[in-house]
Structures are given as structure tokens and as C-alpha cells.
XYZ file of C-alpha atoms in Angstrom:
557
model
C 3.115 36.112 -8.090
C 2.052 37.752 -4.850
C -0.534 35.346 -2.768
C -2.000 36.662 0.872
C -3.689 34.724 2.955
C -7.318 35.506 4.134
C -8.690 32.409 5.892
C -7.322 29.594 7.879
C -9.929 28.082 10.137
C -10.280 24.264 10.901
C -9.887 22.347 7.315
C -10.421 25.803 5.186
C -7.768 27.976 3.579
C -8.889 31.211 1.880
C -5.845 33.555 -0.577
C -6.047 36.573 -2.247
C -3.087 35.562 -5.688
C -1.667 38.615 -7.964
C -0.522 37.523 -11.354
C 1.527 40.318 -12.668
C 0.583 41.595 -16.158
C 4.203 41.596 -17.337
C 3.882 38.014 -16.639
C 0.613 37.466 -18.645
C 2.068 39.705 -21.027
C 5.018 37.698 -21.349
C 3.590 34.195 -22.393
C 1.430 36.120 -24.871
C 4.596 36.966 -26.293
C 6.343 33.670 -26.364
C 2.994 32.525 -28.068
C 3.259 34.890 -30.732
C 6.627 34.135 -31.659
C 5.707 30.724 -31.657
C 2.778 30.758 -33.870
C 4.026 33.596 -36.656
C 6.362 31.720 -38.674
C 2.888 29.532 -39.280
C 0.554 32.623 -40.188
C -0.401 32.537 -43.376
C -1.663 36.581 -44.832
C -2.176 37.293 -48.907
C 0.008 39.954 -49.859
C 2.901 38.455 -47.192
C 5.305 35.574 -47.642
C 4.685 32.699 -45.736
C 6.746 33.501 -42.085
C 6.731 37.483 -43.279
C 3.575 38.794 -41.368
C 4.293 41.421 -38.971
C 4.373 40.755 -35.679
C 1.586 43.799 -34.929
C -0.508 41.810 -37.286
C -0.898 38.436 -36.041
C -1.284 40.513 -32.672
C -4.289 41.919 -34.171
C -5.400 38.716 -35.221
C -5.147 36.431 -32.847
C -4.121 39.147 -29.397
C -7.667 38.082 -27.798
C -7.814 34.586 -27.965
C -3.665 34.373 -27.116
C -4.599 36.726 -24.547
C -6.970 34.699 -22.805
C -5.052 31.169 -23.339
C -2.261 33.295 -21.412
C -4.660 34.116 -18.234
C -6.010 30.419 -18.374
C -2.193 28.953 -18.246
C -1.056 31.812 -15.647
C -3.823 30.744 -13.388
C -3.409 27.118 -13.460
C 0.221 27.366 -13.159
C -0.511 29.886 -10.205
C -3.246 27.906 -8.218
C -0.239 24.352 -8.804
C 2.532 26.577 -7.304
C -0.024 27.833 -4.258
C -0.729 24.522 -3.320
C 2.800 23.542 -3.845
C 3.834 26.319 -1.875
C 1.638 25.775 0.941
C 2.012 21.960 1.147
C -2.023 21.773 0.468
C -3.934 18.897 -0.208
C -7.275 19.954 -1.745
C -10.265 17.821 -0.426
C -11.982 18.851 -3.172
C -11.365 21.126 -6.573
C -10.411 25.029 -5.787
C -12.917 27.611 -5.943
C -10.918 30.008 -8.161
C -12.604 32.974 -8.862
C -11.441 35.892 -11.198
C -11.814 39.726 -9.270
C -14.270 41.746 -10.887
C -13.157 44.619 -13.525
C -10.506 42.693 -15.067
C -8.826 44.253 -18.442
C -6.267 43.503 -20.377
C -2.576 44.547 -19.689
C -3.900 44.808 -15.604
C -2.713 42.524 -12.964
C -4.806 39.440 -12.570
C -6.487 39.277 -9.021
C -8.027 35.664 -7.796
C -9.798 34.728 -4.873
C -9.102 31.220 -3.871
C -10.854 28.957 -1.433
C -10.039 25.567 -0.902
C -11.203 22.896 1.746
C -8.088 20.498 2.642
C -7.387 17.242 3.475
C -6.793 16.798 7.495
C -3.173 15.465 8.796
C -4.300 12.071 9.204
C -2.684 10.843 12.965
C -0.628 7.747 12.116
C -2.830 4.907 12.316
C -2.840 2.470 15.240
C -2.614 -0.782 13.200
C -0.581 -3.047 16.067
C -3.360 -4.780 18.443
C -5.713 -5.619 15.959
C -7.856 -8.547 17.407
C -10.591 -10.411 14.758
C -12.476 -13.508 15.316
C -13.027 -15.724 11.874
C -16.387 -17.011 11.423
C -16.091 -20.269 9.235
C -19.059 -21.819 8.111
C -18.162 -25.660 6.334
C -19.866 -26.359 3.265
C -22.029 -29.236 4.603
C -22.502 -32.220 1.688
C -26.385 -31.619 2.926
C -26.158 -28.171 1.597
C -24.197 -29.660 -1.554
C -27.269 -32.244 -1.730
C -30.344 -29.473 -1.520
C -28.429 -27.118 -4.427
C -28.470 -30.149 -6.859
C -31.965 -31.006 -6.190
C -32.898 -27.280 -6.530
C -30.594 -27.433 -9.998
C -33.189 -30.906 -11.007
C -36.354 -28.970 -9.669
C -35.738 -26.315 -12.313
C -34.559 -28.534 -15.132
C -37.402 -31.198 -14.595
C -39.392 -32.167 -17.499
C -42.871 -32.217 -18.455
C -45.317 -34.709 -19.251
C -47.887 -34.920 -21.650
C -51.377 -36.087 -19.444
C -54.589 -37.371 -20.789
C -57.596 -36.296 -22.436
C -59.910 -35.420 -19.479
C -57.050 -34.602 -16.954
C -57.839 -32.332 -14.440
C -55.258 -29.211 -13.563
C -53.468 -29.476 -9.877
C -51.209 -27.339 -8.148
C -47.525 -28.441 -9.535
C -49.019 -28.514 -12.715
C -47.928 -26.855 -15.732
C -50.864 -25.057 -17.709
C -50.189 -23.591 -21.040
C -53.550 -20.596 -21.809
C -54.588 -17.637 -23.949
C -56.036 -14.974 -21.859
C -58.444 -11.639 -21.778
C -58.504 -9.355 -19.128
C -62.043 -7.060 -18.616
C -62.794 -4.815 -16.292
C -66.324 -5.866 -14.601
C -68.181 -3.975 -16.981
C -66.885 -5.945 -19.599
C -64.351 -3.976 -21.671
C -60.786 -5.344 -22.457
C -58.260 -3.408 -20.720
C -54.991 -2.393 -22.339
C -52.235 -5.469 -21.919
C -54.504 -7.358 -20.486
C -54.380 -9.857 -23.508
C -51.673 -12.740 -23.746
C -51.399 -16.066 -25.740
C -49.366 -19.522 -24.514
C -48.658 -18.298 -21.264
C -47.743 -20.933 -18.969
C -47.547 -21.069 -15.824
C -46.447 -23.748 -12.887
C -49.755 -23.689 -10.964
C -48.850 -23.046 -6.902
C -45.909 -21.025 -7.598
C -47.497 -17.754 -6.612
C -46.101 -15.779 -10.015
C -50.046 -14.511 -10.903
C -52.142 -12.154 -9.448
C -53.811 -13.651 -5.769
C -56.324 -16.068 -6.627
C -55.716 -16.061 -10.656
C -54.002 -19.592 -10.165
C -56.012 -21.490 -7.461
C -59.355 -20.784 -10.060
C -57.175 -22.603 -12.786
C -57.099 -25.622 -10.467
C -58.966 -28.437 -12.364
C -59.127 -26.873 -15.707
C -58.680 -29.255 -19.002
C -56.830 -28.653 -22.563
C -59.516 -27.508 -24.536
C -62.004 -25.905 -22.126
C -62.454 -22.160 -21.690
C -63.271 -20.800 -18.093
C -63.759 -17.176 -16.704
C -61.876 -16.614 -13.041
C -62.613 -12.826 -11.418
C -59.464 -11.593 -9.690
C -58.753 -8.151 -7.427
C -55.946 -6.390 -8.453
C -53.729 -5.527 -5.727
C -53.628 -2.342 -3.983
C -49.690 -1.765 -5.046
C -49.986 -2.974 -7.937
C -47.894 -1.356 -10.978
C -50.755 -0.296 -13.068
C -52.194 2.123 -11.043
C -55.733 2.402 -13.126
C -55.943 -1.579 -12.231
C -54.922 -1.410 -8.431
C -56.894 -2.415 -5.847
C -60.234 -2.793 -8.625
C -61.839 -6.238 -9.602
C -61.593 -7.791 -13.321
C -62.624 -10.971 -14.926
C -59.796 -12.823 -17.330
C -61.442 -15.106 -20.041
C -58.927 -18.180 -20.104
C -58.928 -20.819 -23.024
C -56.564 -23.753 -21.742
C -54.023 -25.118 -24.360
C -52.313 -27.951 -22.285
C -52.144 -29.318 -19.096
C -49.069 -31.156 -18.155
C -47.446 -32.817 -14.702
C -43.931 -32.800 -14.066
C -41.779 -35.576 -14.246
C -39.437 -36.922 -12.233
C -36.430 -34.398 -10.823
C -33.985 -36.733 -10.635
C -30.295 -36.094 -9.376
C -28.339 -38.232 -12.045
C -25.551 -37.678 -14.928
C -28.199 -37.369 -17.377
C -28.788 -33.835 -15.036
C -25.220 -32.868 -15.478
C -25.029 -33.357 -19.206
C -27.779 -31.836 -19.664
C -26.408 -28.822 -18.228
C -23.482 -28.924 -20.503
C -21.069 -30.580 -18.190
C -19.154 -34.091 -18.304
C -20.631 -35.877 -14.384
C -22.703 -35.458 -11.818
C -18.812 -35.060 -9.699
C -18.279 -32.303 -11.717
C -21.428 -30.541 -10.973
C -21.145 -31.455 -7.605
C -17.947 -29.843 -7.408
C -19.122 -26.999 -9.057
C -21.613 -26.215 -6.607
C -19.469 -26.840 -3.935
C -16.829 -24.107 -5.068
C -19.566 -21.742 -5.231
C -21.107 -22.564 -1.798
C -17.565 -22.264 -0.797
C -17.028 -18.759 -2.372
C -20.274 -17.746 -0.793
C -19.727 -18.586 2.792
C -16.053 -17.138 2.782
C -17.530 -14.130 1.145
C -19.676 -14.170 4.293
C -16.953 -14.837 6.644
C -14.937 -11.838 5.192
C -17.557 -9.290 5.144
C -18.514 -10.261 8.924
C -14.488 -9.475 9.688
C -14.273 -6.714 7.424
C -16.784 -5.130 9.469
C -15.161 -5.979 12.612
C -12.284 -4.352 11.290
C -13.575 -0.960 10.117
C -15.086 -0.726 14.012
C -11.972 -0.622 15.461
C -10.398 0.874 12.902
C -13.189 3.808 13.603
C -13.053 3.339 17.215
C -9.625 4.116 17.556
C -9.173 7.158 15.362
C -11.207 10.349 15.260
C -10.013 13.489 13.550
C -11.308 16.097 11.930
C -12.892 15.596 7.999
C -13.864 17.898 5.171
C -17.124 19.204 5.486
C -17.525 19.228 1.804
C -16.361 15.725 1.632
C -19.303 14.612 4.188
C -22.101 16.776 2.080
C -21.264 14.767 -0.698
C -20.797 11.497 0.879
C -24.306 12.453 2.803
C -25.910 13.022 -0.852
C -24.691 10.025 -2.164
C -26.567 8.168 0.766
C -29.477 10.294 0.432
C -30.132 9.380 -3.378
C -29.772 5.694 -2.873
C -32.437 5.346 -0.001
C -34.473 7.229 -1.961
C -34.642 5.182 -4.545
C -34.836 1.644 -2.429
C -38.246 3.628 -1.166
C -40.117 3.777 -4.309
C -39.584 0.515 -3.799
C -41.563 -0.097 -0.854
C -45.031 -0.352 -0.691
C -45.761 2.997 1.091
C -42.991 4.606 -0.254
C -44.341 8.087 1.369
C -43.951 6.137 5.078
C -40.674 4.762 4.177
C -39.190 8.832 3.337
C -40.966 9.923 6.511
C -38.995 7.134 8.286
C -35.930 8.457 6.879
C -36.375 12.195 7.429
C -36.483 10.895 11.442
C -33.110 9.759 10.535
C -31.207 11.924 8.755
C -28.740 13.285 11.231
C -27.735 9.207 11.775
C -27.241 9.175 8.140
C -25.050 12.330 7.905
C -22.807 11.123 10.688
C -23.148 7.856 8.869
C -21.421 10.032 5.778
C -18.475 11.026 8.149
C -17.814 7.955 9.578
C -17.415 6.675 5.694
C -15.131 9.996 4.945
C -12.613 9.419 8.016
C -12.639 5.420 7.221
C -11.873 6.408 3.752
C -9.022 8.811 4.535
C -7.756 6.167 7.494
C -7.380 3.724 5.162
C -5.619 5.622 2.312
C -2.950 6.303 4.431
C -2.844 2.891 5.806
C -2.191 1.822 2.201
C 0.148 4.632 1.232
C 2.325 4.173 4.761
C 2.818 -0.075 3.830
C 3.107 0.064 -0.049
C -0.071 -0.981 -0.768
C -0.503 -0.850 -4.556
C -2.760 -1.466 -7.382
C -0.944 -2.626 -10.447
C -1.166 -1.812 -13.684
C -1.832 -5.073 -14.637
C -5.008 -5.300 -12.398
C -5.726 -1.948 -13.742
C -5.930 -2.958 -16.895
C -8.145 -5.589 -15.819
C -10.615 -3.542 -13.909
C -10.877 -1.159 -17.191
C -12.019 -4.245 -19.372
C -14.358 -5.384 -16.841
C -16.083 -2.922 -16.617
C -16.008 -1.618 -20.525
C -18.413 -4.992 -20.894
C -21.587 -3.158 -19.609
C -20.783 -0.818 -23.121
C -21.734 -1.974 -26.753
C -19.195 -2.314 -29.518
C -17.431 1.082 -29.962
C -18.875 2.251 -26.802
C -16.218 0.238 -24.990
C -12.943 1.774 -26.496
C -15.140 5.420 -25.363
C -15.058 4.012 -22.389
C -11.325 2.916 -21.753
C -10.077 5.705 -23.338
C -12.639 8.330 -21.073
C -10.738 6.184 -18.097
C -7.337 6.640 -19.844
C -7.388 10.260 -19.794
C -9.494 11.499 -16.601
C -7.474 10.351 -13.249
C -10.615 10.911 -11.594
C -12.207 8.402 -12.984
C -9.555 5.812 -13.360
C -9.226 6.738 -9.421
C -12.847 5.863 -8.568
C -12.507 2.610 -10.459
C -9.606 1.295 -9.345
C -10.732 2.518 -5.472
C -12.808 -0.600 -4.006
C -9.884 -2.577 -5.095
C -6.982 -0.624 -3.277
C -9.259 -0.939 -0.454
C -9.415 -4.680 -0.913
C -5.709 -4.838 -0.643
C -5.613 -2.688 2.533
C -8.372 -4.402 4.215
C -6.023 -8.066 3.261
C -3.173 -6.041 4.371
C -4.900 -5.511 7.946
C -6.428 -8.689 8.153
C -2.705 -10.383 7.578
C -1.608 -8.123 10.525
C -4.381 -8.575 12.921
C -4.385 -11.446 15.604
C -7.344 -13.914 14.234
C -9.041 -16.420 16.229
C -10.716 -18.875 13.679
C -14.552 -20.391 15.169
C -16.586 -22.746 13.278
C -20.066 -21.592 13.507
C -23.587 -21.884 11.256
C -24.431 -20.146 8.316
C -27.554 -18.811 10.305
C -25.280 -17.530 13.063
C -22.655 -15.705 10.958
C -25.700 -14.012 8.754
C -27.610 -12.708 12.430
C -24.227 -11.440 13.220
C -23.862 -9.529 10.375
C -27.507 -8.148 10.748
C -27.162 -7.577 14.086
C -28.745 -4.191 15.259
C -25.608 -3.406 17.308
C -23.403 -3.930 14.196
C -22.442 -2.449 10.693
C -24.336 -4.148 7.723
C -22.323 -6.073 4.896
C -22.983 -7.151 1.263
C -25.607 -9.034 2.242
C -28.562 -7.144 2.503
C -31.522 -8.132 -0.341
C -33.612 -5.812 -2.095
C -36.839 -7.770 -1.643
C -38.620 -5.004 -1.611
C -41.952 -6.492 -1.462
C -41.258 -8.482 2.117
C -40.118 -5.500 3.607
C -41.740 -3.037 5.592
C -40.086 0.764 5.656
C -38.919 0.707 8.657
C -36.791 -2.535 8.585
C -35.572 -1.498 5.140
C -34.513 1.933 6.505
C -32.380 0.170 9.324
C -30.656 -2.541 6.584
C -29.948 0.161 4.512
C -28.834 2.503 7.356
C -26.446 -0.486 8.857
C -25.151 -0.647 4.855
C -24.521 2.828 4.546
C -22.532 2.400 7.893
C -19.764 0.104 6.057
C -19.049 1.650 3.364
C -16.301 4.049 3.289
C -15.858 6.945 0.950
C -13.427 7.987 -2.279
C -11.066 10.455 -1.384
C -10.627 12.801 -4.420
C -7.030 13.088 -5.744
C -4.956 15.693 -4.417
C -1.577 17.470 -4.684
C -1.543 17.835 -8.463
C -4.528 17.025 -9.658
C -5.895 20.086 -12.410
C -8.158 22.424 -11.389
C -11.305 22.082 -13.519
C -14.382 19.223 -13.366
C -13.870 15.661 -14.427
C -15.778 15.222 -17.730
C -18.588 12.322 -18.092
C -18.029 9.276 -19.869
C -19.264 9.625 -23.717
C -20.252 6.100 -23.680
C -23.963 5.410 -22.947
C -24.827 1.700 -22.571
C -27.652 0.904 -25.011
C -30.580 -0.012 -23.784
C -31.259 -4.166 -24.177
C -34.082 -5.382 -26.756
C -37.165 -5.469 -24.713
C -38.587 -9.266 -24.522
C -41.800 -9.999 -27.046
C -45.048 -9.150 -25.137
C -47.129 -12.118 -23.674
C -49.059 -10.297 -21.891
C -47.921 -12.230 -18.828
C -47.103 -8.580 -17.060
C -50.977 -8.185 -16.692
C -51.293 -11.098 -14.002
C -48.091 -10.922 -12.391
C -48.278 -10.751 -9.001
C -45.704 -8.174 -8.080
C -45.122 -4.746 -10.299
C -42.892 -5.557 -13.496
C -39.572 -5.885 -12.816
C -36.274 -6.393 -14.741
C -35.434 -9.855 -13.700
C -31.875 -9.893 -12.280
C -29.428 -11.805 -14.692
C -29.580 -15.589 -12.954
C -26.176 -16.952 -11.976
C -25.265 -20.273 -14.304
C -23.807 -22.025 -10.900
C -22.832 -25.271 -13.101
C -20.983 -23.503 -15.573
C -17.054 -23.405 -15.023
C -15.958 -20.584 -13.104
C -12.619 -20.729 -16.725
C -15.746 -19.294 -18.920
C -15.664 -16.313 -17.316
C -12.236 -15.308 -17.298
C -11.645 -14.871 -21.038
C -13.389 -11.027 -19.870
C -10.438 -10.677 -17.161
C -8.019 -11.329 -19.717
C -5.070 -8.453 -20.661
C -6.080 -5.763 -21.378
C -5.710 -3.878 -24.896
C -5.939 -0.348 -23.325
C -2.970 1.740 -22.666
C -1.945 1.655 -19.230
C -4.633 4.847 -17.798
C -2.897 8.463 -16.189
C -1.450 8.301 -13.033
C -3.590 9.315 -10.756
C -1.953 12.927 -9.147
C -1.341 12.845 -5.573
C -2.595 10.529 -3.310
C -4.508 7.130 -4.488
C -7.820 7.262 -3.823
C -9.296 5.857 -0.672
C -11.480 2.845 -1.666
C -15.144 2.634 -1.139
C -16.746 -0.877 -0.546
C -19.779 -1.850 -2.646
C -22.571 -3.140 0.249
């Protein structure tokens, strides 16, 4: 093998590789005497076909199998060779007017990984925001938890609807000239009058309505709303109202607690106090996680991959365009992003260099992901998949490094971030929940997990600066490297099923905002134990070693 080299500028390495034909030439001949013994020809005893024949027979395809092996096996011994460590897969391309029985000329370009400068890890100063979970917080979650278990009373013949009600109706929607529009029909829909879930002003005309007495309201559609023949343009809705009842008493007992499945009101209490508890140190650690990554990125500039920024960039790209169909004027909210774009692509580079800084962090200390919490990881995430779909799934992980890499990556970086955080000098400060959440919004600062998608309180521009502070965390996956093969990671085979759509009320014709799919609600008084039958061992194999380097983690905002 005879390689050249044609580029070497900044991160990017260009060769010009000769595979000599006598070695193509040569596997194709191990091959055949491999495979002839097992060539089976009438008119020839099994193992007896000439050699020229099962040449003739299967030369082409042996041929090419040769060329594919010779190449791999060449591109592995350049970057061997050459100490590279591709940034991302090799462009290998084949020189035009290639025959048989001729010297194989590629062209290889490949964009490497930078010489990352040891990291400056000594010095590290964080300050610990600690928010207590006050017993008044404890107090307001359980009367939430009684507020949406409360019953419902029965009233009396005559009563008249108020706001806190709950009124149970069949319903026709019309446009004003009097003609039913489609889904604009639902039967026993009820609905807590006050809570703003209908259309503006379908709920304050229901005010004083009776069982048993049919009313027509006229509402105005508004100008977002999802149904864009019905935005913005008046209707009538016939109601017919089936019950009327009042709410009882919320009370914060044990009768609340069994009711919810659990043995005492302690035990709920204590329930909602771990959670509180997990939330606010959740809080605390993304607030000095972000602290972290700014010195981390203050203190270290290098050079990155271009390549590894354009797709880092892209990724960024695709998710704030999707949070602004979201918005109400999702046209304003792209035009408020197009001003930004150059922030976000040096957004993307931060996120690249972080990534690579902290991969080496983790590879330098002995920071490791076990196969045990690999195995983990794999069946957690095989639950989004149905039945079969989930052994697809582990076994897609098992055999593509790739993958396996990008899974186990926010992990590893877990573990480095604890790592750093153990060696840092922290100064602990009790503060308020309000004060630790403006600090982790703050305009100056990187955002954290906590931004909301409430995508209907938002205007474009603030939801262009959360998600711009987000995008400033995060830090990117850095592919695998020294040996990893030179061809594309295949996609998963498993699809996750879509669920059973809910029966039709109808209830999505009055709804105030645009259908959505509600968010799956957290059961905050059910034992955190229930869940971990998912994080149990494993059945999987253990999945591929990931080739070279482990990836560099990428944090989930």
C-alpha cells in the first residue's frame, strides 16, 4: 500500500492510497480456495470443480468483496499509521476508470479530531445554591393533591350553575348561518366552570344554567386557533345541560392518602417531600452545572471540526424550528431567529469544544460507564417500543457502537460533571427557590433544564432567548474515533407504534388552546420502588465496545 499525502491544513487531512492489484488479487485467491471444496457443479464430485470454474462463477462478486475488504483494511491502517482521529466518517472515494486486475486508487479526506490542551481542572471555584424544602411548600402540594381529587356533589332541582361548578352538557356547534360544523358536536362533556379550558366566553355564558334546560351561547373563535376554517370567525353552540354539581370539601386527611393508594397522610407527606426535594437539588445542580461548563469554556479555547459544528448548528436549527410553530406568529418567531443565527452557530461550537473538553476530562481520570448501567440505559429506553419492537431495539444498540455511544453519552457526562464538581472548591448558600430559578434565567447566563414549553404565554422573542440560553448548555456527542468502520450507522428497525387515539367528545371543538397531546402527568404519591422494576438487569447482551474514544456526553436541556 502506497498512501501520499495531499492536504494538511488546520483540522483537515487529504491522501492519495494505492492498493496493489497483486494484493486484491491475492485475497480473491485465498477466497477461492476457501469456498471450492463447498461448490457444488452436476457432472463434478462434490470438492472436484475446477478452480477456473468457480472463478467463472463467482470471480465478480469475490472480486468485489476483495476491493471492499482491501479498502477498509487500507483506510484502518492509514489512520493507524497516521495516529488520526476522524471527527467524522472518511470520505473514501474510488478513482475513476477502475478495472479489474489494475491497482486500486482512493482519494481520502478526513476532518480530525484537534489535540485537546490538557484541561485546567485545579482552581475550580462553584457556589451551591440550596433551596430547603419549606413544610409550607409540603402543605400547598397536598392541598393541590385534595383540589384535584375533591368530590362532587349532587345539587338541587332549580340550582343555578357558578363558577367552581361542575357542569356535565351535550353540545352543537353552528356557524352563524346556522349549519353544524364538522367536530363541533360532543355529548357529557364536563367541564369545571372558571377553569379557562373552553373557548373565551363559552364558560362565563354557562354561568347559571340548570340540569335539564337547553341554552344557546355565541362564541369567537380565536385568531390562533387550530382549526384554521374556525379562527378568528363567530359560531353559536346549542348546549342541553345534564347536571350541575358543586364541589365538596378538599380536605387534607388519611381518607386523601388512601384514596390515592397509599397507607397515611405521613406517607404522602413524605412522598411529596422527596420529590420537592429531588426537584430543588435538580435545580441546585443544573444552576452549578452551568457554572461549571463557563469556566470550563472560559479557560480553554482550541480549535474544533468544522464538520462537527455544521452538524451541531443543524441540530439547533431543527429544534427552534419546531418550538416556532409553536408560537403564535410562528413567521415572527423564524424572522427573530434568522437575526440570530451566527449566535446560534457559535452557540454549536461552544457545545463541540465543551463536548471534546469533557471527553478527555473523563478519559484522563477513569471516568467510566459500566456495563451494568449500560445495560440499564438499553432497557430504559427499549420501554418507549412495543412488544418485539424492544428486543429490535436492544439488539440495533448491541450491534451499532454509534448508537450504543449516543445513548450511553449524557450519562458519561453525568459522571464527569460529578467528577468536577467533587474536585471543585464549593461554597454552599441557602437561598429561595425564586432566586436560584432568576439565576438560572439570567440573561448574562447559560439556560438549564428548566425552561417550559408554554408556548402559548410566550412571545417569539423571549422564546428565542430561552431557547438560545438552552442551546448554550448543552454540549455535543463526539463521534467515535480510532477504529470505528468506515460506512453510516444504520437506523433503528423499531418504530414505536402509535398510542390508541382517545374516543371523540367533541371537547377539542371548544378548547381554548389548539389540541395538544397532554404530557403524561407525574403520579407524585406513588412510591418512587414502582418505578424501578424498568431499571432492573438487563436481559440484553452486554452492547459493542464502542471503538476509540467514548463519546463526549451531551446534556438534555
Amino acid at each position: 500500500m502506497q498512501t501520499v499525502e495531499t492536504l494538511n491544513e488546520g483540522l483537515k487531512r487529504a491522501y492519495t492510497l494505492t492498493i496493489p492489484a497483486k494484493d486484491i488479487e491475492s485475497r480473491v485467491d485465498a477466497e477461492l480456495a476457501r469456498v471450492a471444496p463447498q461448490v457444488r457443479m452436476p457432472g463434478f464430485r462434490p470438492g472436484k470443480v475446477p478452480a477456473n470454474l468457480v472463478r467463472k462463477m463467482h470471480g465478480p462478486a469475490l472480486m468485489q468483496d476483495a476491493l471492499n475488504t482491501s479498502i477498509q483494511e487500507s483506510i484502518q491502517a492509514l489512520l493507524a499509521e497516521k495516529q488520526l482521529r476522524p471527527a467524522v466518517q472518511p470520505s473514501v472515494a474510488l478513482t475513476e476508470g477502475y478495472e479489474p486486475g489494475k491497482d486500486a486508487e482512493l482519494k481520502i479526506e478526513v476532518e480530525v479530531l484537534p489535540q485537546v490542551p490538557a484541561p485546567a481542572i485545579e482552581g475550580l471555584k462553584l457556589e451551591k445554591l440550596v433551596v430547603p424544602a419549606a413544610d409550607e411548600v409540603i402543605d400547598e402540594q397536598l392541598q393541590k393533591f385534595a383540589d384535584q381529587t375533591k368530590s362532587w356533589d349532587e345539587t338541587d332541582e332549580g340550582y343555578a350553575a357558578q363558577n367552581g361548578d361542575l357542569v356535565t352538557m351535550d353540545f352543537v356547534g353552528k356557524t352563524m348561518d346556522g349549519v353544524a360544523f364538522e367536530g363541533g358536536t360532543g355529548t357529557d362533556m364536563a367541564v369545571e366552570l372558571g377553569s379557562g379550558r373552553l373557548i373565551p366566553g363559552f364558560e362565563d355564558q354557562v354561568v347559571g344554567a340548570k340540569a335539564g334546560e337547553e341554552r344557546q351561547i355565541k362564541v369567537t373563535f380565536p385568531e390562533e386557533y387550530q382549526a384554521k376554517e374556525l379562527a378568528g370567525q363567530d359560531a353559536t353552540f346549542d348546549l342541553t345541560i345534564k347536571s350541575v354539581k358543586t364541589a365538596g370539601e378538599a380536605k387534607v386527611d388519611e381518607d386523601l392518602a388512601k384514596n390515592l393508594g397509599l397507607e397515611s397522610l405521613e406517607q404522602l407527606r413524605g412522598l411529596i417531600r422527596s420529590q420537592v426535594e429531588s426537584e430543588l437539588g435538580n435545580l441546585t445542580r443544573t444552576h452549578m452545572k452551568r457554572k461549571l461548563l463557563d469556566q470550563l469554556a472560559a479557560g480553554h479555547d482550541f480549535e474544533v471540526p468544522p464538520s462537527m459544528v455544521e452538524a451541531e448548528f443543524q441540530q439547533i436549527w431543527a429544534q427552534l424550528e419546531h418550538e416556532a410553530t409553536h408560537e403564535p406568529d410562528p413567521k415572527a418567531a423564524m424572522e427573530e431567529m434568522e437575526k440570530e443565527r451566527d449566535d446560534y452557530r457559535k452557540i454549536a461550537e461552544r457545545r463541540v469544544r465543551l463536548g471534546l473538553l469533557l471527553s478527555e476530562i473523563g478519559q484522563a481520570n477513569g471516568v467510566e460507564v459500566t456495563q451494568q448501567e449500560m445495560n440499564r440505559l438499553i432497557a430504559q429506553a427499549a420501554q418507549q417500543y412495543r412488544g418485539e419492537d424492544q428486543q429490535r431495539f436492544i439488539q440495533y444498540i448491541q450491534q451499532e457502537p454509534m448508537a450504543a455511544a449516543q445513548l450511553r453519552a449524557p450519562l458519561y457526562e453525568d459522571k464527569v460533571v460529578d467528577f468536577l464538581f467533587d474536585k471543585a472548591d464549593v461554597t454552599e448558600r441557602e437561598t429561595t427557590r425564586e432566586e436560584l430559578e432568576a439565576a438560572i434565567e439570567s440573561e448574562d447566563g447559560f439556560a438549564t433544564g428548566t425552561h417550559h414549553h408554554d408556548h402559548d404565554n410566550h412571545k417569539p422573542k423571549q422564546k428565542k432567548a430561552a431557547a438560545k440560553k438552552k442551546s448554550e448548555e448543552a454540549t455535543a456527542d463526539v463521534a467515535a474515533e480510532d477504529d470505528a468502520e468506515v460506512k453510516p450507522a444504520k437506523k433503528p428497525a423499531a418504530k414505536k407504534k402509535a398510542a390508541d387515539a382517545p374516543a371523540d367528545t367533541g371537547e377539542e371543538a371548544v378548547a381554548a388552546t389548539p389540541a395538544k397531546k397532554p404530557a403524561a402527568k407525574k403520579a407524585a404519591a406513588k412510591p418512587a420502588a414502582q418505578d424501578e422494576a424498568a431499571e432492573g438487569e438487563a436481559e440484553a447482551k452486554p452492547a459493542k465496545k464502542a471503538p476509540a474514544k467514548k463519546a463526549a456526553p451531551k446534556t438534555e436541556a
